[in-house]
PDB file of N, CA and C in Angstrom:
ATOM      1  N   MET S  28     -89.947  19.115 -57.454  1.00 92.00           N
ATOM      2  CA  MET S  28     -89.423  17.772 -57.374  1.00 92.00           C
ATOM      3  C   MET S  28     -88.066  17.821 -56.662  1.00 92.00           C
ATOM      4  N   LYS S  29     -87.862  16.924 -55.728  1.00 94.00           N
ATOM      5  CA  LYS S  29     -86.683  16.990 -54.870  1.00 94.00           C
ATOM      6  C   LYS S  29     -85.465  16.254 -55.415  1.00 94.00           C
ATOM      7  N   ILE S  30     -85.660  15.409 -56.433  1.00 96.00           N
ATOM      8  CA  ILE S  30     -84.543  14.702 -57.064  1.00 96.00           C
ATOM      9  C   ILE S  30     -84.140  15.480 -58.309  1.00 96.00           C
ATOM     10  N   LYS S  31     -82.838  15.745 -58.444  1.00 96.00           N
ATOM     11  CA  LYS S  31     -82.326  16.546 -59.562  1.00 96.00           C
ATOM     12  C   LYS S  31     -81.371  15.727 -60.423  1.00 96.00           C
ATOM     13  N   LYS S  32     -80.999  16.284 -61.562  1.00 97.00           N
ATOM     14  CA  LYS S  32     -80.039  15.654 -62.454  1.00 97.00           C
ATOM     15  C   LYS S  32     -78.693  15.492 -61.733  1.00 97.00           C
ATOM     16  N   ASP S  33     -77.986  14.399 -62.018  1.00 96.00           N
ATOM     17  CA  ASP S  33     -76.670  14.056 -61.459  1.00 96.00           C
ATOM     18  C   ASP S  33     -76.719  13.623 -59.996  1.00 96.00           C
ATOM     19  N   ASP S  34     -77.901  13.461 -59.397  1.00 96.00           N
ATOM     20  CA  ASP S  34     -78.016  12.913 -58.046  1.00 96.00           C
ATOM     21  C   ASP S  34     -77.785  11.407 -58.091  1.00 96.00           C
ATOM     22  N   GLU S  35     -77.180  10.853 -57.059  1.00 97.00           N
ATOM     23  CA  GLU S  35     -77.017   9.410 -56.924  1.00 97.00           C
ATOM     24  C   GLU S  35     -78.237   8.896 -56.168  1.00 97.00           C
ATOM     25  N   VAL S  36     -78.986   7.949 -56.772  1.00 97.00           N
ATOM     26  CA  VAL S  36     -80.236   7.467 -56.176  1.00 97.00           C
ATOM     27  C   VAL S  36     -80.251   5.950 -56.094  1.00 97.00           C
ATOM     28  N   ILE S  37     -81.154   5.436 -55.254  1.00 97.00           N
ATOM     29  CA  ILE S  37     -81.406   4.003 -55.136  1.00 97.00           C
ATOM     30  C   ILE S  37     -82.884   3.773 -55.418  1.00 97.00           C
ATOM     31  N   VAL S  38     -83.190   2.675 -56.109  1.00 97.00           N
ATOM     32  CA  VAL S  38     -84.578   2.325 -56.406  1.00 97.00           C
ATOM     33  C   VAL S  38     -85.149   1.616 -55.184  1.00 97.00           C
ATOM     34  N   ILE S  39     -86.271   2.109 -54.655  1.00 96.00           N
ATOM     35  CA  ILE S  39     -86.850   1.544 -53.429  1.00 96.00           C
ATOM     36  C   ILE S  39     -88.095   0.714 -53.695  1.00 96.00           C
ATOM     37  N   ALA S  40     -88.593   0.700 -54.952  1.00 96.00           N
ATOM     38  CA  ALA S  40     -89.782  -0.096 -55.287  1.00 96.00           C
ATOM     39  C   ALA S  40     -89.752  -0.456 -56.758  1.00 96.00           C
ATOM     40  N   GLY S  41     -90.355  -1.593 -57.093  1.00 93.00           N
ATOM     41  CA  GLY S  41     -90.458  -2.010 -58.482  1.00 93.00           C
ATOM     42  C   GLY S  41     -89.513  -3.148 -58.815  1.00 93.00           C
ATOM     43  N   LYS S  42     -89.446  -3.484 -60.102  1.00 94.00           N
ATOM     44  CA  LYS S  42     -88.662  -4.644 -60.543  1.00 94.00           C
ATOM     45  C   LYS S  42     -87.158  -4.447 -60.359  1.00 94.00           C
ATOM     46  N   ASP S  43     -86.683  -3.221 -60.299  1.00 95.00           N
ATOM     47  CA  ASP S  43     -85.253  -2.940 -60.116  1.00 95.00           C
ATOM     48  C   ASP S  43     -84.926  -2.509 -58.693  1.00 95.00           C
ATOM     49  N   LYS S  44     -85.721  -2.929 -57.721  1.00 96.00           N
ATOM     50  CA  LYS S  44     -85.525  -2.536 -56.321  1.00 96.00           C
ATOM     51  C   LYS S  44     -84.107  -2.873 -55.862  1.00 96.00           C
ATOM     52  N   GLY S  45     -83.447  -1.899 -55.246  1.00 96.00           N
ATOM     53  CA  GLY S  45     -82.093  -2.086 -54.743  1.00 96.00           C
ATOM     54  C   GLY S  45     -81.017  -1.596 -55.692  1.00 96.00           C
ATOM     55  N   ALA S  46     -81.369  -1.337 -56.944  1.00 96.00           N
ATOM     56  CA  ALA S  46     -80.394  -0.862 -57.932  1.00 96.00           C
ATOM     57  C   ALA S  46     -80.067   0.605 -57.667  1.00 96.00           C
ATOM     58  N   THR S  47     -78.810   0.959 -57.879  1.00 97.00           N
ATOM     59  CA  THR S  47     -78.395   2.348 -57.700  1.00 97.00           C
ATOM     60  C   THR S  47     -77.900   2.891 -59.029  1.00 97.00           C
ATOM     61  N   GLY S  48     -77.931   4.202 -59.155  1.00 97.00           N
ATOM     62  CA  GLY S  48     -77.462   4.838 -60.377  1.00 97.00           C
ATOM     63  C   GLY S  48     -77.561   6.345 -60.292  1.00 97.00           C
ATOM     64  N   LYS S  49     -77.036   6.981 -61.316  1.00 97.00           N
ATOM     65  CA  LYS S  49     -77.026   8.436 -61.391  1.00 97.00           C
ATOM     66  C   LYS S  49     -78.207   8.889 -62.244  1.00 97.00           C
ATOM     67  N   VAL S  50     -78.846   9.962 -61.848  1.00 97.00           N
ATOM     68  CA  VAL S  50     -79.985  10.501 -62.603  1.00 97.00           C
ATOM     69  C   VAL S  50     -79.450  11.176 -63.865  1.00 97.00           C
ATOM     70  N   LYS S  51     -79.853  10.657 -65.031  1.00 97.00           N
ATOM     71  CA  LYS S  51     -79.436  11.235 -66.305  1.00 97.00           C
ATOM     72  C   LYS S  51     -80.298  12.421 -66.689  1.00 97.00           C
ATOM     73  N   LYS S  52     -81.602  12.305 -66.373  1.00 97.00           N
ATOM     74  CA  LYS S  52     -82.540  13.358 -66.763  1.00 97.00           C
ATOM     75  C   LYS S  52     -83.700  13.373 -65.788  1.00 97.00           C
ATOM     76  N   ALA S  53     -84.142  14.564 -65.412  1.00 97.00           N
ATOM     77  CA  ALA S  53     -85.311  14.725 -64.549  1.00 97.00           C
ATOM     78  C   ALA S  53     -86.446  15.305 -65.385  1.00 97.00           C
ATOM     79  N   LEU S  54     -87.636  14.724 -65.231  1.00 97.00           N
ATOM     80  CA  LEU S  54     -88.815  15.176 -65.966  1.00 97.00           C
ATOM     81  C   LEU S  54     -89.848  15.661 -64.949  1.00 97.00           C
ATOM     82  N   PRO S  55     -89.732  16.905 -64.472  1.00 97.00           N
ATOM     83  CA  PRO S  55     -90.591  17.388 -63.385  1.00 97.00           C
ATOM     84  C   PRO S  55     -92.080  17.451 -63.721  1.00 97.00           C
ATOM     85  N   LYS S  56     -92.437  17.729 -64.963  1.00 97.00           N
ATOM     86  CA  LYS S  56     -93.861  17.799 -65.317  1.00 97.00           C
ATOM     87  C   LYS S  56     -94.534  16.446 -65.195  1.00 97.00           C
ATOM     88  N   GLU S  57     -93.787  15.375 -65.485  1.00 97.00           N
ATOM     89  CA  GLU S  57     -94.336  14.025 -65.397  1.00 97.00           C
ATOM     90  C   GLU S  57     -93.996  13.341 -64.072  1.00 97.00           C
ATOM     91  N   GLN S  58     -93.239  14.014 -63.205  1.00 97.00           N
ATOM     92  CA  GLN S  58     -92.806  13.463 -61.915  1.00 97.00           C
ATOM     93  C   GLN S  58     -92.000  12.174 -62.108  1.00 97.00           C
ATOM     94  N   ARG S  59     -91.107  12.170 -63.111  1.00 97.00           N
ATOM     95  CA  ARG S  59     -90.315  10.986 -63.418  1.00 97.00           C
ATOM     96  C   ARG S  59     -88.850  11.354 -63.592  1.00 97.00           C
ATOM     97  N   VAL S  60     -87.978  10.353 -63.419  1.00 98.00           N
ATOM     98  CA  VAL S  60     -86.549  10.522 -63.644  1.00 98.00           C
ATOM     99  C   VAL S  60     -86.035   9.355 -64.477  1.00 98.00           C
ATOM    100  N   ILE S  61     -84.956   9.596 -65.224  1.00 98.00           N
ATOM    101  CA  ILE S  61     -84.284   8.539 -65.975  1.00 98.00           C
ATOM    102  C   ILE S  61     -82.967   8.271 -65.259  1.00 98.00           C
ATOM    103  N   VAL S  62     -82.793   7.010 -64.802  1.00 97.00           N
ATOM    104  CA  VAL S  62     -81.620   6.622 -64.022  1.00 97.00           C
ATOM    105  C   VAL S  62     -80.773   5.664 -64.852  1.00 97.00           C
ATOM    106  N   GLU S  63     -79.442   5.871 -64.829  1.00 97.00           N
ATOM    107  CA  GLU S  63     -78.520   5.021 -65.582  1.00 97.00           C
ATOM    108  C   GLU S  63     -78.627   3.570 -65.145  1.00 97.00           C
ATOM    109  N   GLY S  64     -78.857   2.675 -66.099  1.00 95.00           N
ATOM    110  CA  GLY S  64     -78.864   1.240 -65.831  1.00 95.00           C
ATOM    111  C   GLY S  64     -80.100   0.708 -65.124  1.00 95.00           C
ATOM    112  N   VAL S  65     -81.138   1.514 -65.003  1.00 96.00           N
ATOM    113  CA  VAL S  65     -82.353   1.107 -64.294  1.00 96.00           C
ATOM    114  C   VAL S  65     -83.543   1.190 -65.245  1.00 96.00           C
ATOM    115  N   ASN S  66     -84.490   0.257 -65.121  1.00 96.00           N
ATOM    116  CA  ASN S  66     -85.710   0.207 -65.929  1.00 96.00           C
ATOM    117  C   ASN S  66     -85.383   0.119 -67.420  1.00 96.00           C
ATOM    118  N   LEU S  67     -84.532  -0.846 -67.758  1.00 96.00           N
ATOM    119  CA  LEU S  67     -84.104  -1.025 -69.141  1.00 96.00           C
ATOM    120  C   LEU S  67     -85.211  -1.651 -69.978  1.00 96.00           C
ATOM    121  N   ILE S  68     -85.412  -1.105 -71.177  1.00 97.00           N
ATOM    122  CA  ILE S  68     -86.399  -1.642 -72.112  1.00 97.00           C
ATOM    123  C   ILE S  68     -85.707  -1.888 -73.448  1.00 97.00           C
ATOM    124  N   LYS S  69     -86.310  -2.739 -74.259  1.00 97.00           N
ATOM    125  CA  LYS S  69     -85.795  -2.989 -75.610  1.00 97.00           C
ATOM    126  C   LYS S  69     -86.746  -2.328 -76.601  1.00 97.00           C
ATOM    127  N   LYS S  70     -86.162  -1.534 -77.479  1.00 96.00           N
ATOM    128  CA  LYS S  70     -86.945  -0.825 -78.485  1.00 96.00           C
ATOM    129  C   LYS S  70     -86.511  -1.308 -79.864  1.00 96.00           C
ATOM    130  N   HIS S  71     -87.481  -1.681 -80.689  1.00 95.00           N
ATOM    131  CA  HIS S  71     -87.194  -2.165 -82.033  1.00 95.00           C
ATOM    132  C   HIS S  71     -87.175  -0.989 -83.002  1.00 95.00           C
ATOM    133  N   LYS S  72     -86.034  -0.814 -83.682  1.00 92.00           N
ATOM    134  CA  LYS S  72     -85.914   0.257 -84.671  1.00 92.00           C
ATOM    135  C   LYS S  72     -86.132  -0.325 -86.054  1.00 92.00           C
ATOM    136  N   LYS S  73     -86.942   0.339 -86.825  1.00 91.00           N
ATOM    137  CA  LYS S  73     -87.284  -0.115 -88.164  1.00 91.00           C
ATOM    138  C   LYS S  73     -86.129   0.162 -89.129  1.00 91.00           C
ATOM    139  N   ALA S  74     -85.932  -0.739 -90.081  1.00 92.00           N
ATOM    140  CA  ALA S  74     -84.902  -0.557 -91.092  1.00 92.00           C
ATOM    141  C   ALA S  74     -85.284   0.583 -92.030  1.00 92.00           C
ATOM    142  N   ASN S  75     -84.275   1.274 -92.542  1.00 89.00           N
ATOM    143  CA  ASN S  75     -84.492   2.374 -93.474  1.00 89.00           C
ATOM    144  C   ASN S  75     -83.749   2.052 -94.772  1.00 89.00           C
ATOM    145  N   GLN S  76     -84.486   1.649 -95.792  1.00 84.00           N
ATOM    146  CA  GLN S  76     -83.869   1.254 -97.055  1.00 84.00           C
ATOM    147  C   GLN S  76     -83.174   2.435 -97.734  1.00 84.00           C
ATOM    148  N   ALA S  77     -83.771   3.610 -97.700  1.00 86.00           N
ATOM    149  CA  ALA S  77     -83.200   4.784 -98.367  1.00 86.00           C
ATOM    150  C   ALA S  77     -81.884   5.196 -97.714  1.00 86.00           C
ATOM    151  N   GLY S  78     -81.817   5.137 -96.395  1.00 80.00           N
ATOM    152  CA  GLY S  78     -80.603   5.533 -95.674  1.00 80.00           C
ATOM    153  C   GLY S  78     -79.595   4.409 -95.537  1.00 80.00           C
ATOM    154  N   GLY S  79     -79.985   3.199 -95.929  1.00 84.00           N
ATOM    155  CA  GLY S  79     -79.078   2.062 -95.847  1.00 84.00           C
ATOM    156  C   GLY S  79     -78.907   1.534 -94.430  1.00 84.00           C
ATOM    157  N   GLN S  80     -79.833   1.863 -93.531  1.00 87.00           N
ATOM    158  CA  GLN S  80     -79.735   1.399 -92.138  1.00 87.00           C
ATOM    159  C   GLN S  80     -80.474   0.082 -91.988  1.00 87.00           C
ATOM    160  N   GLN S  81     -79.897  -0.779 -91.171  1.00 90.00           N
ATOM    161  CA  GLN S  81     -80.502  -2.065 -90.892  1.00 90.00           C
ATOM    162  C   GLN S  81     -81.388  -1.953 -89.658  1.00 90.00           C
ATOM    163  N   GLY S  82     -82.414  -2.801 -89.554  1.00 92.00           N
ATOM    164  CA  GLY S  82     -83.243  -2.828 -88.356  1.00 92.00           C
ATOM    165  C   GLY S  82     -82.452  -3.395 -87.193  1.00 92.00           C
ATOM    166  N   GLU S  83     -82.765  -2.942 -85.993  1.00 94.00           N
ATOM    167  CA  GLU S  83     -82.038  -3.402 -84.810  1.00 94.00           C
ATOM    168  C   GLU S  83     -82.896  -3.295 -83.566  1.00 94.00           C
ATOM    169  N   VAL S  84     -82.428  -3.936 -82.493  1.00 95.00           N
ATOM    170  CA  VAL S  84     -83.084  -3.853 -81.197  1.00 95.00           C
ATOM    171  C   VAL S  84     -82.166  -3.059 -80.284  1.00 95.00           C
ATOM    172  N   VAL S  85     -82.654  -1.933 -79.776  1.00 95.00           N
ATOM    173  CA  VAL S  85     -81.856  -1.039 -78.944  1.00 95.00           C
ATOM    174  C   VAL S  85     -82.330  -1.141 -77.499  1.00 95.00           C
ATOM    175  N   THR S  86     -81.378  -1.249 -76.568  1.00 96.00           N
ATOM    176  CA  THR S  86     -81.700  -1.256 -75.140  1.00 96.00           C
ATOM    177  C   THR S  86     -81.473   0.144 -74.594  1.00 96.00           C
ATOM    178  N   LEU S  87     -82.491   0.707 -73.925  1.00 96.00           N
ATOM    179  CA  LEU S  87     -82.350   2.033 -73.330  1.00 96.00           C
ATOM    180  C   LEU S  87     -83.142   2.125 -72.034  1.00 96.00           C
ATOM    181  N   GLU S  88     -82.849   3.183 -71.275  1.00 96.00           N
ATOM    182  CA  GLU S  88     -83.497   3.384 -69.977  1.00 96.00           C
ATOM    183  C   GLU S  88     -84.831   4.107 -70.166  1.00 96.00           C
ATOM    184  N   ALA S  89     -85.854   3.601 -69.490  1.00 97.00           N
ATOM    185  CA  ALA S  89     -87.165   4.243 -69.504  1.00 97.00           C
ATOM    186  C   ALA S  89     -87.321   5.057 -68.219  1.00 97.00           C
ATOM    187  N   PRO S  90     -88.169   6.079 -68.221  1.00 97.00           N
ATOM    188  CA  PRO S  90     -88.385   6.872 -67.006  1.00 97.00           C
ATOM    189  C   PRO S  90     -89.014   6.037 -65.897  1.00 97.00           C
ATOM    190  N   ILE S  91     -88.677   6.377 -64.658  1.00 97.00           N
ATOM    191  CA  ILE S  91     -89.232   5.719 -63.472  1.00 97.00           C
ATOM    192  C   ILE S  91     -89.818   6.812 -62.584  1.00 97.00           C
ATOM    193  N   HIS S  92     -90.916   6.516 -61.904  1.00 97.00           N
ATOM    194  CA  HIS S  92     -91.571   7.537 -61.088  1.00 97.00           C
ATOM    195  C   HIS S  92     -90.675   7.935 -59.925  1.00 97.00           C
ATOM    196  N   VAL S  93     -90.697   9.223 -59.608  1.00 97.00           N
ATOM    197  CA  VAL S  93     -89.793   9.764 -58.589  1.00 97.00           C
ATOM    198  C   VAL S  93     -90.093   9.203 -57.193  1.00 97.00           C
ATOM    199  N   SER S  94     -91.317   8.723 -56.953  1.00 96.00           N
ATOM    200  CA  SER S  94     -91.649   8.148 -55.649  1.00 96.00           C
ATOM    201  C   SER S  94     -90.994   6.783 -55.449  1.00 96.00           C
ATOM    202  N   ASN S  95     -90.486   6.177 -56.534  1.00 97.00           N
ATOM    203  CA  ASN S  95     -89.840   4.876 -56.444  1.00 97.00           C
ATOM    204  C   ASN S  95     -88.332   4.962 -56.270  1.00 97.00           C
ATOM    205  N   VAL S  96     -87.792   6.162 -56.133  1.00 97.00           N
ATOM    206  CA  VAL S  96     -86.357   6.330 -55.907  1.00 97.00           C
ATOM    207  C   VAL S  96     -86.126   7.197 -54.669  1.00 97.00           C
ATOM    208  N   ALA S  97     -84.957   7.007 -54.053  1.00 97.00           N
ATOM    209  CA  ALA S  97     -84.562   7.821 -52.903  1.00 97.00           C
ATOM    210  C   ALA S  97     -83.126   8.269 -53.106  1.00 97.00           C
ATOM    211  N   LEU S  98     -82.811   9.447 -52.643  1.00 96.00           N
ATOM    212  CA  LEU S  98     -81.465   9.992 -52.744  1.00 96.00           C
ATOM    213  C   LEU S  98     -80.514   9.179 -51.872  1.00 96.00           C
ATOM    214  N   LEU S  99     -79.310   8.915 -52.376  1.00 96.00           N
ATOM    215  CA  LEU S  99     -78.308   8.176 -51.614  1.00 96.00           C
ATOM    216  C   LEU S  99     -77.362   9.161 -50.939  1.00 96.00           C
ATOM    217  N   GLU S 100     -77.118   8.919 -49.654  1.00 93.00           N
ATOM    218  CA  GLU S 100     -76.135   9.714 -48.919  1.00 93.00           C
ATOM    219  C   GLU S 100     -75.323   8.747 -48.068  1.00 93.00           C
ATOM    220  N   ASP S 101     -74.033   8.671 -48.331  1.00 92.00           N
ATOM    221  CA  ASP S 101     -73.131   7.739 -47.641  1.00 92.00           C
ATOM    222  C   ASP S 101     -73.607   6.297 -47.794  1.00 92.00           C
ATOM    223  N   GLY S 102     -74.157   5.949 -48.968  1.00 91.00           N
ATOM    224  CA  GLY S 102     -74.595   4.593 -49.249  1.00 91.00           C
ATOM    225  C   GLY S 102     -75.946   4.221 -48.674  1.00 91.00           C
ATOM    226  N   LYS S 103     -76.633   5.163 -48.020  1.00 95.00           N
ATOM    227  CA  LYS S 103     -77.937   4.882 -47.426  1.00 95.00           C
ATOM    228  C   LYS S 103     -78.989   5.823 -48.014  1.00 95.00           C
ATOM    229  N   PRO S 104     -80.235   5.320 -48.174  1.00 96.00           N
ATOM    230  CA  PRO S 104     -81.280   6.199 -48.715  1.00 96.00           C
ATOM    231  C   PRO S 104     -81.694   7.256 -47.703  1.00 96.00           C
ATOM    232  N   THR S 105     -82.002   8.426 -48.208  1.00 96.00           N
ATOM    233  CA  THR S 105     -82.427   9.522 -47.342  1.00 96.00           C
ATOM    234  C   THR S 105     -83.525  10.325 -48.018  1.00 96.00           C
ATOM    235  N   ARG S 106     -84.341  10.955 -47.205  1.00 95.00           N
ATOM    236  CA  ARG S 106     -85.353  11.865 -47.733  1.00 95.00           C
ATOM    237  C   ARG S 106     -84.727  13.249 -47.868  1.00 95.00           C
ATOM    238  N   VAL S 107     -85.341  14.087 -48.669  1.00 95.00           N
ATOM    239  CA  VAL S 107     -84.804  15.416 -48.950  1.00 95.00           C
ATOM    240  C   VAL S 107     -85.742  16.468 -48.380  1.00 95.00           C
ATOM    241  N   GLY S 108     -85.161  17.477 -47.743  1.00 96.00           N
ATOM    242  CA  GLY S 108     -85.928  18.606 -47.245  1.00 96.00           C
ATOM    243  C   GLY S 108     -85.295  19.897 -47.726  1.00 96.00           C
ATOM    244  N   TYR S 109     -85.909  21.006 -47.369  1.00 96.00           N
ATOM    245  CA  TYR S 109     -85.388  22.313 -47.758  1.00 96.00           C
ATOM    246  C   TYR S 109     -85.218  23.183 -46.530  1.00 96.00           C
ATOM    247  N   ARG S 110     -84.238  24.068 -46.584  1.00 95.00           N
ATOM    248  CA  ARG S 110     -83.995  25.016 -45.502  1.00 95.00           C
ATOM    249  C   ARG S 110     -83.494  26.316 -46.131  1.00 95.00           C
ATOM    250  N   PHE S 111     -83.772  27.418 -45.479  1.00 96.00           N
ATOM    251  CA  PHE S 111     -83.296  28.713 -45.951  1.00 96.00           C
ATOM    252  C   PHE S 111     -82.081  29.127 -45.131  1.00 96.00           C
ATOM    253  N   LYS S 112     -81.034  29.598 -45.823  1.00 94.00           N
ATOM    254  CA  LYS S 112     -79.843  30.116 -45.152  1.00 94.00           C
ATOM    255  C   LYS S 112     -80.133  31.528 -44.646  1.00 94.00           C
ATOM    256  N   GLU S 113     -79.165  32.092 -43.913  1.00 94.00           N
ATOM    257  CA  GLU S 113     -79.346  33.453 -43.384  1.00 94.00           C
ATOM    258  C   GLU S 113     -79.486  34.486 -44.498  1.00 94.00           C
ATOM    259  N   ASP S 114     -78.790  34.245 -45.624  1.00 95.00           N
ATOM    260  CA  ASP S 114     -78.864  35.198 -46.727  1.00 95.00           C
ATOM    261  C   ASP S 114     -80.114  35.026 -47.582  1.00 95.00           C
ATOM    262  N   GLY S 115     -80.978  34.060 -47.230  1.00 94.00           N
ATOM    263  CA  GLY S 115     -82.255  33.884 -47.913  1.00 94.00           C
ATOM    264  C   GLY S 115     -82.255  32.861 -49.034  1.00 94.00           C
ATOM    265  N   THR S 116     -81.109  32.223 -49.297  1.00 96.00           N
ATOM    266  CA  THR S 116     -81.075  31.216 -50.359  1.00 96.00           C
ATOM    267  C   THR S 116     -81.632  29.891 -49.849  1.00 96.00           C
ATOM    268  N   LYS S 117     -82.339  29.190 -50.737  1.00 96.00           N
ATOM    269  CA  LYS S 117     -82.969  27.920 -50.396  1.00 96.00           C
ATOM    270  C   LYS S 117     -82.006  26.789 -50.753  1.00 96.00           C
ATOM    271  N   VAL S 118     -81.746  25.887 -49.800  1.00 96.00           N
ATOM    272  CA  VAL S 118     -80.831  24.768 -50.044  1.00 96.00           C
ATOM    273  C   VAL S 118     -81.514  23.453 -49.689  1.00 96.00           C
ATOM    274  N   ARG S 119     -81.087  22.373 -50.363  1.00 96.00           N
ATOM    275  CA  ARG S 119     -81.601  21.038 -50.041  1.00 96.00           C
ATOM    276  C   ARG S 119     -80.796  20.477 -48.878  1.00 96.00           C
ATOM    277  N   ILE S 120     -81.493  19.784 -47.971  1.00 95.00           N
ATOM    278  CA  ILE S 120     -80.827  19.152 -46.837  1.00 95.00           C
ATOM    279  C   ILE S 120     -81.243  17.690 -46.756  1.00 95.00           C
ATOM    280  N   SER S 121     -80.406  16.897 -46.122  1.00 94.00           N
ATOM    281  CA  SER S 121     -80.720  15.496 -45.881  1.00 94.00           C
ATOM    282  C   SER S 121     -81.556  15.393 -44.623  1.00 94.00           C
ATOM    283  N   ARG S 122     -82.682  14.694 -44.693  1.00 94.00           N
ATOM    284  CA  ARG S 122     -83.522  14.501 -43.508  1.00 94.00           C
ATOM    285  C   ARG S 122     -82.887  13.518 -42.535  1.00 94.00           C
ATOM    286  N   ARG S 123     -81.964  12.683 -43.035  1.00 93.00           N
ATOM    287  CA  ARG S 123     -81.326  11.681 -42.185  1.00 93.00           C
ATOM    288  C   ARG S 123     -80.258  12.306 -41.298  1.00 93.00           C
ATOM    289  N   THR S 124     -79.428  13.198 -41.888  1.00 92.00           N
ATOM    290  CA  THR S 124     -78.327  13.780 -41.138  1.00 92.00           C
ATOM    291  C   THR S 124     -78.471  15.269 -40.876  1.00 92.00           C
ATOM    292  N   GLY S 125     -79.306  15.948 -41.655  1.00 92.00           N
ATOM    293  CA  GLY S 125     -79.468  17.386 -41.505  1.00 92.00           C
ATOM    294  C   GLY S 125     -78.421  18.177 -42.263  1.00 92.00           C
ATOM    295  N   LYS S 126     -77.504  17.495 -42.951  1.00 93.00           N
ATOM    296  CA  LYS S 126     -76.454  18.174 -43.703  1.00 93.00           C
ATOM    297  C   LYS S 126     -76.983  18.708 -45.027  1.00 93.00           C
ATOM    298  N   GLU S 127     -76.299  19.730 -45.527  1.00 92.00           N
ATOM    299  CA  GLU S 127     -76.649  20.308 -46.832  1.00 92.00           C
ATOM    300  C   GLU S 127     -76.210  19.360 -47.937  1.00 92.00           C
ATOM    301  N   ILE S 128     -77.043  19.216 -48.945  1.00 87.00           N
ATOM    302  CA  ILE S 128     -76.717  18.330 -50.068  1.00 87.00           C
ATOM    303  C   ILE S 128     -76.083  19.133 -51.181  1.00 87.00           C
TER     304      ILE S 128
END
């Protein structure tokens, strides 16, 4: 998966199209990412009488498919590629500019 944790991304499809945010968590097995402030859902938490907790409605971010986000570089979306350096290490590069990410 080409999108990693702490990457700045923009949503390119879906109900939050155009929203930007930082990747909080990457889920490579499911091909999904959790982005700050994007794909917000409301979850109802049940009250716990024994613990003295009251029921509440919690707003949190749900995972979004990685194909619906693009990496941001200089405020513009870009695709991600890979290149090998002379010493053999693999680095991510921007397909738009060719620079190392």
